[in-house]
Coordinates of C-alpha atoms and ligand atoms in Angstrom, one line a residue:
X1 CA 164.9 10.0 -25.6
X2 CA 165.4 10.8 -28.9
X3 CA 165.5 14.8 -30.4
X4 CA 163.2 13.9 -32.6
X5 CA 161.2 13.1 -30.7
X6 CA 161.6 15.9 -28.3
X7 CA 161.1 18.0 -31.4
X8 CA 157.8 16.7 -33.0
X9 CA 156.5 17.6 -29.4
X10 CA 157.4 20.8 -29.5
X11 CA 155.8 21.1 -33.2
X12 CA 152.7 19.1 -32.2
X13 CA 152.3 21.9 -29.2
X14 CA 152.5 24.4 -32.4
X15 CA 155.7 25.6 -33.4
X16 CA 156.2 26.4 -36.7
X17 CA 160.3 25.9 -36.2
X18 CA 162.6 24.1 -33.5
X19 CA 166.2 23.0 -33.0
X20 CA 168.5 21.8 -30.4
X21 CA 171.7 22.7 -29.5
X22 CA 173.5 21.7 -26.5
X23 CA 174.3 24.2 -23.6
X24 CA 177.9 23.4 -23.6
X25 CA 177.8 25.0 -27.2
X26 CA 176.1 28.2 -25.5
X27 CA 177.8 27.8 -22.2
X28 CA 181.1 28.4 -24.7
X29 CA 179.8 31.3 -27.1
X30 CA 178.2 33.5 -25.6
X31 CA 176.7 36.5 -27.6
X32 CA 178.1 39.6 -26.1
X33 CA 181.0 38.0 -23.4
X34 CA 180.8 41.5 -21.5
X35 CA 177.5 40.1 -20.4
X36 CA 177.2 36.4 -20.8
X37 CA 173.8 35.2 -21.3
X38 CA 174.6 31.7 -21.1
X39 CA 172.7 28.5 -19.5
X40 CA 174.4 28.0 -16.5
X41 CA 173.8 31.0 -15.3
X42 CA 170.1 29.9 -14.9
X43 CA 170.3 26.6 -15.1
X44 CA 173.6 24.7 -14.3
X45 CA 172.7 20.6 -14.6
X46 CA 171.3 21.7 -17.9
X47 CA 172.8 20.0 -20.5
X48 CA 170.2 20.8 -24.1
X49 CA 168.6 23.7 -25.2
X50 CA 165.0 23.2 -27.2
X51 CA 164.8 26.3 -29.0
X52 CA 161.1 26.5 -30.9
X53 CA 159.7 29.5 -33.0
X54 CA 155.9 30.9 -34.1
X55 CA 155.1 33.4 -37.3
X56 CA 153.5 36.3 -37.5
X57 CA 150.3 36.0 -38.9
X58 CA 150.6 37.4 -42.8
X59 CA 147.5 39.5 -41.9
X60 CA 149.5 41.6 -39.1
X61 CA 151.3 42.5 -42.9
X62 CA 148.7 43.7 -44.6
X63 CA 147.8 46.5 -41.7
X64 CA 149.0 49.3 -40.8
X65 CA 147.3 49.2 -37.3
X66 CA 149.8 49.9 -35.2
X67 CA 147.5 48.3 -32.2
X68 CA 146.3 46.2 -33.3
X69 CA 149.8 44.5 -34.9
X70 CA 151.1 44.9 -31.4
X71 CA 148.0 42.7 -30.0
X72 CA 149.1 40.0 -32.0
X73 CA 152.6 40.3 -31.1
X74 CA 152.1 40.2 -27.6
X75 CA 149.0 37.0 -29.0
X76 CA 152.2 35.2 -30.1
X77 CA 154.6 35.8 -26.8
X78 CA 152.1 34.7 -24.4
X79 CA 151.4 31.4 -26.6
X80 CA 154.6 30.9 -26.6
X81 CA 155.7 30.7 -23.3
X82 CA 152.1 28.7 -22.9
X83 CA 154.1 26.0 -25.4
X84 CA 157.1 26.2 -23.0
X85 CA 155.4 25.5 -20.0
X86 CA 153.6 22.6 -21.0
X87 CA 156.7 21.5 -23.1
X88 CA 159.0 21.4 -19.7
X89 CA 156.1 19.8 -17.4
X90 CA 155.9 16.4 -20.8
X91 CA 159.7 16.5 -20.3
X92 CA 159.4 16.3 -16.6
X93 CA 156.7 13.3 -16.9
X94 CA 159.3 11.3 -19.3
X95 CA 161.7 11.5 -16.2
X96 CA 163.6 14.7 -17.1
X97 CA 163.9 18.2 -15.8
X98 CA 163.1 21.2 -18.0
X99 CA 163.0 25.2 -17.1
X100 CA 161.0 27.2 -19.0
X101 CA 163.5 30.1 -20.6
X102 CA 161.9 34.1 -19.4
X103 CA 159.8 35.3 -22.9
X104 CA 160.0 39.2 -23.4
X105 CA 161.1 40.7 -19.6
X106 CA 165.1 41.5 -19.5
X107 CA 167.3 40.9 -17.6
X108 CA 168.5 44.1 -14.9
X109 CA 171.7 42.5 -14.2
X110 CA 173.0 42.7 -18.1
X111 CA 174.5 45.8 -19.2
X112 CA 171.8 48.1 -17.7
X113 CA 168.5 45.7 -18.1
X114 CA 168.9 46.2 -21.5
X115 CA 169.5 41.9 -22.4
X116 CA 167.4 39.6 -22.4
X117 CA 168.1 36.5 -19.7
X118 CA 168.9 34.4 -22.7
X119 CA 169.1 35.9 -26.6
X120 CA 166.9 34.0 -28.1
X121 CA 167.7 35.6 -31.6
X122 CA 171.4 33.5 -31.0
X123 CA 170.4 30.5 -29.6
X124 CA 168.3 30.2 -32.7
X125 CA 171.2 30.2 -35.3
X126 CA 173.5 27.6 -32.5
X127 CA 170.3 25.7 -32.8
X128 CA 170.5 26.2 -36.3
X129 CA 167.1 27.9 -37.9
X130 CA 168.5 31.0 -39.3
X131 CA 171.3 33.8 -39.2
X132 CA 171.3 37.4 -38.0
X133 CA 169.9 40.1 -40.9
X134 CA 171.2 43.4 -41.4
X135 CA 168.7 44.4 -39.3
X136 CA 170.4 42.3 -36.5
X137 CA 166.3 40.7 -36.4
X138 CA 166.6 36.4 -36.5
X139 CA 166.2 35.4 -40.5
X140 CA 164.2 31.3 -41.0
X141 CA 164.9 29.9 -44.5
X142 CA 161.1 29.6 -44.5
X143 CA 159.1 32.8 -42.8
X144 CA 162.4 35.0 -43.0
X145 CA 162.4 37.8 -40.1
X146 CA 159.0 37.2 -39.7
X147 CA 159.0 35.4 -36.4
X148 CA 159.0 35.0 -32.5
X149 CA 161.1 32.6 -30.5
X150 CA 161.2 31.0 -26.9
X151 CA 162.6 28.0 -25.3
X152 CA 163.5 25.4 -22.9
X153 CA 166.7 24.5 -21.1
X154 CA 166.6 20.7 -19.7
X155 CA 169.1 18.5 -18.1
X156 CA 168.1 15.5 -20.8
X157 CA 171.6 14.8 -23.3
X158 CA 170.2 15.3 -26.9
X159 CA 172.1 14.9 -30.0
X160 CA 171.8 18.4 -31.4
X161 CA 171.2 20.6 -35.0
X162 CA 174.0 21.8 -36.8
X163 CA 174.4 25.4 -37.3
X164 CA 174.0 27.4 -40.5
X165 CA 176.4 28.7 -41.3
X166 CA 175.5 30.7 -44.4
X167 CA 174.2 34.3 -44.5
X168 CA 170.9 34.1 -44.9
X169 CA 170.6 37.9 -45.9
X170 CA 171.4 39.5 -49.1
X171 CA 173.2 41.9 -47.3
X172 CA 173.5 46.2 -48.1
X173 CA 173.2 45.3 -51.8
X174 CA 169.0 44.6 -50.6
X175 CA 169.1 47.1 -47.8
X176 CA 165.2 47.2 -48.0
X177 CA 164.6 46.8 -44.3
X178 CA 167.7 49.9 -44.0
X179 CA 165.3 51.5 -46.9
X180 CA 161.6 50.7 -44.7
X181 CA 163.1 52.3 -41.2
X182 CA 160.7 54.7 -40.1
X183 CA 162.9 56.0 -37.6
X184 CA 166.1 55.7 -39.3
X185 CA 167.5 52.8 -36.7
X186 CA 169.2 50.4 -39.2
X187 CA 173.2 50.3 -39.4
X188 CA 175.4 47.4 -40.9
X189 CA 174.8 44.6 -39.0
X190 CA 173.6 46.3 -36.3
X191 CA 171.1 48.2 -34.6
X192 CA 170.7 51.9 -33.1
X193 CA 168.5 50.4 -30.6
X194 CA 167.1 53.8 -28.9
X195 CA 166.1 54.7 -32.4
X196 CA 164.3 51.6 -32.5
X197 CA 162.6 51.9 -30.2
X198 CA 160.6 54.7 -30.5
X199 CA 158.5 53.0 -33.3
X200 CA 158.6 49.6 -31.9
X201 CA 158.0 50.3 -28.4
X202 CA 155.4 53.6 -28.4
X203 CA 154.4 52.5 -25.3
X204 CA 157.4 51.5 -23.6
X205 CA 158.7 52.1 -19.8
X206 CA 160.3 55.5 -20.9
X207 CA 157.8 57.0 -23.3
X208 CA 155.3 56.8 -20.2
X209 CA 157.9 58.5 -18.0
X210 CA 158.9 60.8 -20.5
X211 CA 155.4 61.9 -21.5
X212 CA 153.3 61.1 -18.4
X213 CA 155.2 60.2 -15.3
X214 CA 157.4 63.4 -15.4
X215 CA 154.9 66.4 -16.5
X216 CA 152.8 65.1 -13.8
X217 CA 156.0 65.7 -11.2
X218 CA 156.6 68.9 -12.8
X219 CA 153.3 70.1 -12.3
X220 CA 151.1 67.9 -9.8
X221 CA 147.9 70.7 -11.0
X222 CA 148.0 69.2 -14.3
X223 CA 147.2 65.4 -13.1
X224 CA 144.1 65.3 -14.0
X225 CA 144.2 66.8 -17.3
X226 CA 147.4 64.4 -18.0
X227 CA 145.7 61.1 -15.8
X228 CA 142.6 62.3 -18.5
X229 CA 144.4 62.1 -22.3
X230 CA 143.5 59.1 -24.6
X231 CA 147.4 58.6 -24.7
X232 CA 147.9 57.5 -20.7
X233 CA 144.3 55.1 -21.2
X234 CA 147.1 53.7 -23.8
X235 CA 150.1 53.3 -21.8
X236 CA 148.2 52.4 -18.9
X237 CA 146.7 49.4 -21.5
X238 CA 149.8 48.7 -22.4
X239 CA 151.4 48.3 -18.7
X240 CA 148.2 46.1 -18.1
X241 CA 148.3 44.0 -21.0
X242 CA 152.1 44.2 -22.2
X243 CA 150.4 45.4 -26.1
X244 CA 151.4 48.1 -27.0
X245 CA 154.3 48.6 -25.4
X246 CA 156.1 46.2 -27.4
X247 CA 156.3 45.1 -31.1
X248 CA 154.5 47.9 -32.6
X249 CA 156.5 48.3 -35.7
X250 CA 156.4 46.1 -38.5
X251 CA 158.2 47.8 -41.3
X252 CA 161.9 45.7 -40.9
X253 CA 159.8 42.0 -41.0
X254 CA 157.2 43.2 -43.9
X255 CA 159.4 43.9 -46.7
X256 CA 162.4 41.7 -45.8
X257 CA 162.2 39.4 -49.3
X258 CA 164.4 36.5 -47.0
X259 CA 161.3 33.5 -46.6
X260 CA 158.9 31.4 -48.8
X261 CA 156.3 33.7 -47.4
X262 CA 157.4 37.0 -48.7
X263 CA 156.7 35.4 -52.4
X264 CA 153.5 34.0 -51.9
X265 CA 152.0 37.0 -49.6
X266 CA 153.7 40.2 -49.5
X267 CA 156.1 41.5 -52.2
X268 CA 152.7 42.9 -54.1
X269 CA 152.0 44.7 -50.8
X270 CA 155.4 45.6 -50.0
X271 CA 157.3 46.5 -53.5
X272 CA 157.8 50.0 -52.2
X273 CA 159.1 51.4 -49.9
X274 CA 157.5 55.1 -48.9
X275 CA 160.3 56.0 -46.6
X276 CA 163.3 55.2 -48.7
X277 CA 165.6 58.7 -49.5
X278 CA 168.8 59.3 -51.3
X279 CA 171.1 59.8 -47.9
X280 CA 169.4 56.0 -47.1
X281 CA 170.5 54.8 -51.1
X282 CA 174.1 56.4 -50.5
X283 CA 174.9 54.8 -47.5
X284 CA 173.7 51.2 -48.7
X285 CA 176.4 51.6 -51.4
X286 CA 179.0 52.4 -49.6
X287 CA 178.9 49.6 -46.8
X288 CA 178.0 47.7 -50.4
X289 CA 181.1 48.7 -51.6
X290 CA 183.2 48.5 -48.2
X291 CA 182.2 44.3 -47.8
X292 CA 183.0 44.0 -51.9
X293 CA 186.5 45.1 -50.6
X294 CA 186.5 42.9 -47.5
X295 CA 186.4 45.6 -45.4
X296 CA 184.8 44.6 -41.7
X297 CA 182.4 47.5 -39.9
X298 CA 184.1 48.8 -37.3
X299 CA 182.6 48.2 -33.6
X300 CA 181.6 44.9 -34.9
X301 CA 181.6 42.6 -32.2
X302 CA 184.0 39.5 -33.6
X303 CA 181.7 37.0 -32.0
X304 CA 179.1 38.9 -34.7
X305 CA 180.3 37.0 -38.1
X306 CA 179.0 33.3 -36.1
X307 CA 175.4 34.7 -36.3
X308 CA 175.7 36.7 -39.7
X309 CA 177.0 33.2 -41.4
X310 CA 180.6 33.1 -42.0
X311 CA 180.8 32.0 -45.4
X312 CA 178.9 34.8 -46.4
X313 CA 175.6 35.0 -48.7
X314 CA 174.8 32.4 -51.1
X315 CA 171.5 31.9 -52.7
X316 CA 168.1 33.7 -51.7
X317 CA 166.4 31.0 -49.4
X318 CA 162.7 30.1 -49.0
X319 CA 162.4 27.2 -47.4
X320 CA 164.7 24.8 -45.2
X321 CA 166.0 22.8 -48.1
X322 CA 169.0 19.9 -47.2
X323 CA 171.5 22.0 -49.3
X324 CA 171.3 25.1 -47.1
X325 CA 175.4 25.1 -45.9
X326 CA 175.7 24.2 -42.3
X327 CA 178.0 23.4 -39.7
X328 CA 180.0 19.8 -40.1
X329 CA 179.0 18.2 -37.3
Ligands
B12_1 C1 166.3 44.3 -26.4 C2 165.0 44.0 -26.9 C3 164.7 44.8 -27.9 C4 165.4 46.2 -28.1 C5 166.9 45.8 -28.9 C6 167.2 45.1 -30.1 C7 168.0 44.8 -29.6 N1 168.9 44.5 -31.4 O1 168.4 44.0 -28.9 C8 164.4 47.0 -29.1 C9 163.4 47.4 -27.9 C10 164.8 47.4 -30.1 C11 163.6 45.7 -29.7 C12 163.0 45.2 -31.2 C13 162.4 45.1 -31.6 N2 162.7 43.7 -30.9 CO1 162.8 42.9 -30.1 N3 164.1 41.8 -27.8 C14 164.8 42.5 -27.4 C15 165.0 41.4 -26.2 C16 164.5 41.5 -25.3 C17 166.4 41.3 -25.7 C18 167.5 41.7 -26.9 C19 168.8 40.9 -26.6 O2 169.1 40.3 -25.6 N4 169.9 40.8 -27.3 C20 171.3 40.7 -26.5 C21 172.7 41.3 -27.5 C22 173.8 40.7 -27.7 O3 172.3 41.1 -28.8 P1 173.0 42.8 -29.7 O4 172.8 44.1 -28.9 O5 171.5 42.5 -31.2 O6 174.3 42.7 -30.0 C23 174.5 41.3 -30.8 C24 174.3 42.2 -32.4 O7 173.7 42.8 -32.8 C25 175.4 42.7 -32.8 N5 176.4 43.6 -32.5 C26 176.3 44.7 -30.9 N6 176.5 45.5 -31.0 C27 176.7 46.0 -32.7 C28 177.5 47.2 -32.8 C29 178.5 46.8 -34.1 C30 178.6 48.3 -34.8 C31 178.2 46.0 -34.9 C32 178.3 45.8 -36.7 C33 177.1 45.2 -34.9 C34 176.8 44.3 -33.3 O8 177.1 41.8 -31.8 C35 176.2 41.0 -30.9 C36 176.3 39.4 -30.8 O9 175.7 38.8 -32.3 C37 165.0 39.9 -27.0 C38 164.7 39.1 -26.8 C39 165.0 38.0 -26.4 N7 165.6 37.5 -25.2 O10 166.2 37.7 -27.0 C40 163.4 40.8 -28.1 C41 163.9 40.2 -29.3 C42 165.3 40.4 -29.6 N8 163.0 41.4 -30.7 C43 162.2 40.6 -31.5 C44 161.3 41.5 -32.3 C45 160.1 40.8 -33.1 C46 161.5 42.8 -32.0 C47 161.2 44.0 -33.0 C48 160.6 43.4 -34.4 C49 159.4 44.6 -32.8 C50 158.4 45.2 -33.4 N9 157.8 44.3 -34.3 O11 158.5 46.2 -33.2 C51 161.8 44.9 -33.0 C52 162.2 45.5 -34.2 C53 164.0 44.8 -33.8 C54 165.2 44.7 -35.1 N10 165.4 45.1 -35.9 O12 166.1 43.9 -34.3 C55 162.4 39.1 -31.3 C56 163.1 38.9 -32.4 C57 162.3 37.6 -33.9 C58 163.5 37.6 -35.0 N11 162.9 37.7 -35.9 O13 164.7 38.0 -34.6 C59 163.1 38.7 -29.7 C60 163.6 37.7 -30.4 C61 162.3 38.6 -29.0 C62 161.0 36.6 -29.2 N12 161.0 36.0 -28.0 O14 161.3 36.4 -29.9 N13 163.7 44.8 -29.2

């Protein structure tokens, strides 16, 4: 069974991008060694990891309706889960064992439940699909950050793809993700997750506890009034359908110029960034200056250079071209 055969099957099932990485590399390079997201924790016999992604439809970036956007993102995630399910059983029919990786849920044992069981962005880097952006999303040459990912572990030994070593993200000299962020959550190659969560997870668990559960516990006489609120109904939808509990904010995704779909469909709509401020521009200028002087970012985990692209930015990529620089085999 060849890598090409497995990747062809993943595309047949609906993958827009697919790559393979050997589990030995993943076990040796956990994104955060203090809370290791490694295959051997989930499936010790695993030898290879098939990583695949589905692009987000252009329509969600031409709409300002948060629920419609969140609903679409939830549907993409359900589809990816289905694809991982079918790829796992197909590998089994070929005489191998396979395990699909848990999609959106975070692992209560890792970093106070803030990390996934495996980190799909880091898997995607290792499988040669892209590199990290300034806002800590995974950028692909084909669709920039406008993708969701999933993965399947298998005991099958497959030829791995080669990691991209160039930085696909232009960096602070672009900084459109930082300029557009409605909660000012983007820093230099990292994210203020609490701030991002305020826009990305409008009906996430902390909003439900803060806005609905706590007032009712504090004053039981308010239960009917709180339960009758349209907002509480929306939160109930989020719990029932998962939609609206994550993936609500499209801003850093729709303004990123990396990826072929940006110039074709988004550049005219998202050229102007209304959220930009002088303070943000000054912060970006300071970052760009520091990078020019070769200064590293305080607190940037040394592991992270591997995921940003160790040889630095080369040129703007809009498709998966053969000349994109990759790790030597
Ligand atoms: C928790 C989580 C969130 C949290 C925290 C995000 C985060 N960066 O961790 C919140 C709620 C904020 C969030 C928001 C969103 N998310 Co989310 N999320 C996840 C989840 C469930 C786990 C992430 C994880 O395991 N992190 C692991 C740790 C190690 O990563 P990390 O904290 O980023 O740390 C690394 C770097 O940031 C850096 N770093 C860490 N600390 C520091 C400090 C400094 C100073 C520096 C410089 C660097 C640095 O080094 C570390 C090693 O590389 C994954 C699903 C999964 N299982 O992967 C989806 C996932 C990352 N989310 C995804 C998406 C699409 C989003 C949103 C765009 C949704 C939306 N439209 O609103 C937003 C925006 C995210 C953004 N700009 O990054 C996609 C990403 C797709 C892509 N193209 O990258 C994923 C992979 C889901 C999927 N199945 O595809 N998400």
